Structure formats: C-alpha cells, structure tokens
Short mmCIF file of C-alpha atoms and ligand atoms in Angstrom, two decimals:
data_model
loop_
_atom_site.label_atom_id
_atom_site.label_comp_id
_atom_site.label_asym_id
_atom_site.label_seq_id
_atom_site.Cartn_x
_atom_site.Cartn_y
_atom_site.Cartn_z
CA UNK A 1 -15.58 -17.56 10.09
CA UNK A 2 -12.98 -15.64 11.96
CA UNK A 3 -10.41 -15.17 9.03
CA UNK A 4 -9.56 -11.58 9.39
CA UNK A 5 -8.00 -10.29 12.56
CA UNK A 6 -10.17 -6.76 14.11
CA UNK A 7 -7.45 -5.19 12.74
CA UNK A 8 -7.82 -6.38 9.15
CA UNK A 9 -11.71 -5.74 9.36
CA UNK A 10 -11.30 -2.30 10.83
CA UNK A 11 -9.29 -1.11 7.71
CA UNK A 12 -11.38 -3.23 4.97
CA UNK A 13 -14.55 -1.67 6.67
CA UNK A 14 -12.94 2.19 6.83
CA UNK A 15 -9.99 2.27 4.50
CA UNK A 16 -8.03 4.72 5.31
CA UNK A 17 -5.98 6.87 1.75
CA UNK A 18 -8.48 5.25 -0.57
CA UNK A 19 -8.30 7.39 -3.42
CA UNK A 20 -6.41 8.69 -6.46
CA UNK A 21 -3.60 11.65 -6.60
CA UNK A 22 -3.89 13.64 -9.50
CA UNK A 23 -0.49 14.94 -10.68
CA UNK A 24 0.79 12.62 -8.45
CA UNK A 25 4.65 12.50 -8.01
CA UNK A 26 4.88 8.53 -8.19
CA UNK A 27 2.69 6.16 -9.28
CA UNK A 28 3.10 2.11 -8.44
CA UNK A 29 1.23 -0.15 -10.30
CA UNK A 30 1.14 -4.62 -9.09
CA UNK A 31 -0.77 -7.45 -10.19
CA UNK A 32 -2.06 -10.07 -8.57
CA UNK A 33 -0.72 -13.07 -10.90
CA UNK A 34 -2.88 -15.31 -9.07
CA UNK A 35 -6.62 -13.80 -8.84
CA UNK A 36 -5.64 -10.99 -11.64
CA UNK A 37 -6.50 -7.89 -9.44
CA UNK A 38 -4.62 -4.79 -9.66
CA UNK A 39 -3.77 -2.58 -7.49
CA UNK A 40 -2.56 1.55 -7.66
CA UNK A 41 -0.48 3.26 -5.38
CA UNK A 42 -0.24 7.20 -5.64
CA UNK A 43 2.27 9.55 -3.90
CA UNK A 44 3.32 12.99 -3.21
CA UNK A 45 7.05 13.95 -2.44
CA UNK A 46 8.24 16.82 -0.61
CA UNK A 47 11.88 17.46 0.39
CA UNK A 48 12.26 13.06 -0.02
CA UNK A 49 9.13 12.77 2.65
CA UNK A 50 6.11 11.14 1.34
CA UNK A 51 3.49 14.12 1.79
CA UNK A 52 0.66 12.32 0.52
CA UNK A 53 -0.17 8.57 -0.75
CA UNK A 54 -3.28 7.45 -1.83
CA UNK A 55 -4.54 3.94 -3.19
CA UNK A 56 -6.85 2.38 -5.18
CA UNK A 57 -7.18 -1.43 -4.67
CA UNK A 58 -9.78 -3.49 -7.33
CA UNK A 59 -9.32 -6.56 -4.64
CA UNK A 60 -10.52 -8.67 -2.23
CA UNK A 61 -11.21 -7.46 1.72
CA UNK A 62 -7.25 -8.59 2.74
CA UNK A 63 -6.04 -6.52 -0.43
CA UNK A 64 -8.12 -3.54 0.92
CA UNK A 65 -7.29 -3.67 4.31
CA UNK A 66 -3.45 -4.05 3.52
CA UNK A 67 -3.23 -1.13 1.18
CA UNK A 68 -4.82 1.13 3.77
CA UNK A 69 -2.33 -0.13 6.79
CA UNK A 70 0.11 0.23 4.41
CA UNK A 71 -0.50 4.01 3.49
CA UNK A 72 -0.85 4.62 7.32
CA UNK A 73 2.65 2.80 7.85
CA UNK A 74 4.54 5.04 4.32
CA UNK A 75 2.62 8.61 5.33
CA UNK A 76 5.01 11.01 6.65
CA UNK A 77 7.98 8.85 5.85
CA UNK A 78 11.17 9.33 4.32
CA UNK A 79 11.55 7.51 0.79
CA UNK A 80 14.59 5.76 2.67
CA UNK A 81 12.39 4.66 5.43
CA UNK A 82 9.60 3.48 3.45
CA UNK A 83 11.72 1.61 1.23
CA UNK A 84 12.27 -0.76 4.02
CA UNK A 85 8.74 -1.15 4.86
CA UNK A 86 8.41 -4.69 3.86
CA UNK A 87 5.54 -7.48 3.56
CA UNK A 88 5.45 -8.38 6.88
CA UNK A 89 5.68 -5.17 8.19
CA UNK A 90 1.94 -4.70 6.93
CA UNK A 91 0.94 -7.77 7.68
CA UNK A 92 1.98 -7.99 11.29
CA UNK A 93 0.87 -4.58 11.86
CA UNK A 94 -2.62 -6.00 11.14
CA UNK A 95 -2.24 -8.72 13.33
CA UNK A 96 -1.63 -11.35 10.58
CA UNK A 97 -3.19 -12.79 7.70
CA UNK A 98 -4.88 -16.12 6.57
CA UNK A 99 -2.43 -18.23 5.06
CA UNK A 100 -4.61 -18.15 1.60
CA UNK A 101 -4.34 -14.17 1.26
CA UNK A 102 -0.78 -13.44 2.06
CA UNK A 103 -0.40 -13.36 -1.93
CA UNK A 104 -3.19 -10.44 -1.46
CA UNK A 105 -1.21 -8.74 1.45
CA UNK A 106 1.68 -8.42 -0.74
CA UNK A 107 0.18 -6.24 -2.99
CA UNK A 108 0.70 -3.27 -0.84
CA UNK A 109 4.32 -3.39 0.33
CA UNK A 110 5.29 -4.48 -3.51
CA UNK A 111 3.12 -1.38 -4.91
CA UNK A 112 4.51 0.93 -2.79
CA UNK A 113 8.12 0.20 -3.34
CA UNK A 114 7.17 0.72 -7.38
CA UNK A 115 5.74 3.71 -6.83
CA UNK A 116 9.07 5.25 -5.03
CA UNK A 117 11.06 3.58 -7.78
CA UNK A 118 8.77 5.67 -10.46
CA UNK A 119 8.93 8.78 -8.01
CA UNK A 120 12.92 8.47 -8.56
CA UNK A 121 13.06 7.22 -12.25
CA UNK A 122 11.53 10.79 -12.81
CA UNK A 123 13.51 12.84 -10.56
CA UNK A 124 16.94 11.90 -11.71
FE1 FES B 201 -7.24 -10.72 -5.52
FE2 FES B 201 -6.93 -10.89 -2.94
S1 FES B 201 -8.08 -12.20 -4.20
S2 FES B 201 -6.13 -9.40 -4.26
#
C-alpha cells in the first residue's frame, strides 16, 4: 500500500517540533470538520521571526507528517514570509499526498496561519 510518499513516512515516523510551547507567543488552533481531529500549533516571536514553533497533532499519519514539514518550512521565518506558506507548499514539499488526506494536509498550513493571526491579535 504505497500511499505515503518517503517523504511523508520520514516525518510521520520522526516528527520533527512535536511538542507544546509554554508561554507561547501564538497559539493556532483547526479542526478537522471531517474526521473531528484537532490540531495545535505553538510559536515564539522574536523581532517578527518565528524563533520557535511547536505542534501537537491528535491525527492521522498525513496530519502528523504535515504538521512537522510544516514547522520545518515556518522555523526561522518572518511572520510575512510564513504567512504565504500555503497548503500546497507543505504538501509538495512532501512529495504529495493521497487524494483522501489532502483535507488532513490542510491542517497544518491553516493552523499555522491562526496561530500568527493570534500572535498579532495580542501584539497590537
Ligand atoms: Fe483526521 Fe487525517 S483523518 S486528520
């Protein structure tokens, strides 16, 4: 059953930023509207870069694997640049996705983009 792509497996298998931030400055928060899984994005901003981002994904393996390419993609990153990090950034960066889990490779790209929106609801 070759669903995944290497790429896809290699994150779900190591995930890379799993974690939570405490104090964090941003948090994003999705839903999966169609399997009901959630997903948490956490990050830290210095001087408008994002220092530090951490996740926590209660998914499936393509939910995972995005959230961790994802963090790889945002870390280091302006909040500008991230902004434009989009869907199919993440996805293509992992070499594609099944057609039945780009709903879960959404997750990521849509979390993040709520968590810079938090970030700069609070810093105003
Ligand atoms: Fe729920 Fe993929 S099945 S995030």
């Amino acid at each position: 059953m070759a669903l995944y792509s290497e790429k896809v497996m290699e994150h779900f298998k190591n995930p890379q930023n799993m974690g939570k931030i405490e104090g964090a400055d941003g948090v994003g928060k999705v839903g999966n509207v169609i399997c009901g899984d959630v997903m948490y994005i956490y990050i830290k901003v210095k001087d408008n870069v994002i220092e530090d981002i951490k996740f926590e994904t209660f998914g499936c393996a393509a939910a995972i694997a995005t959230s961790s390419m994802m963090t790889e993609l945002a870390k280091g990153k302006t909040l500008d640049e991230a902004e434009k990090i989009t869907r199919d950034d993440v996805a293509n960066e992992l070499g594609g996705l099944p057609p039945l889990k780009v709903h879960c490779s959404n997750l990521a790209a849509d979390a993040l983009h709520d968590a810079i929106k938090d970030y700069r609801s609070k810093s105003k």
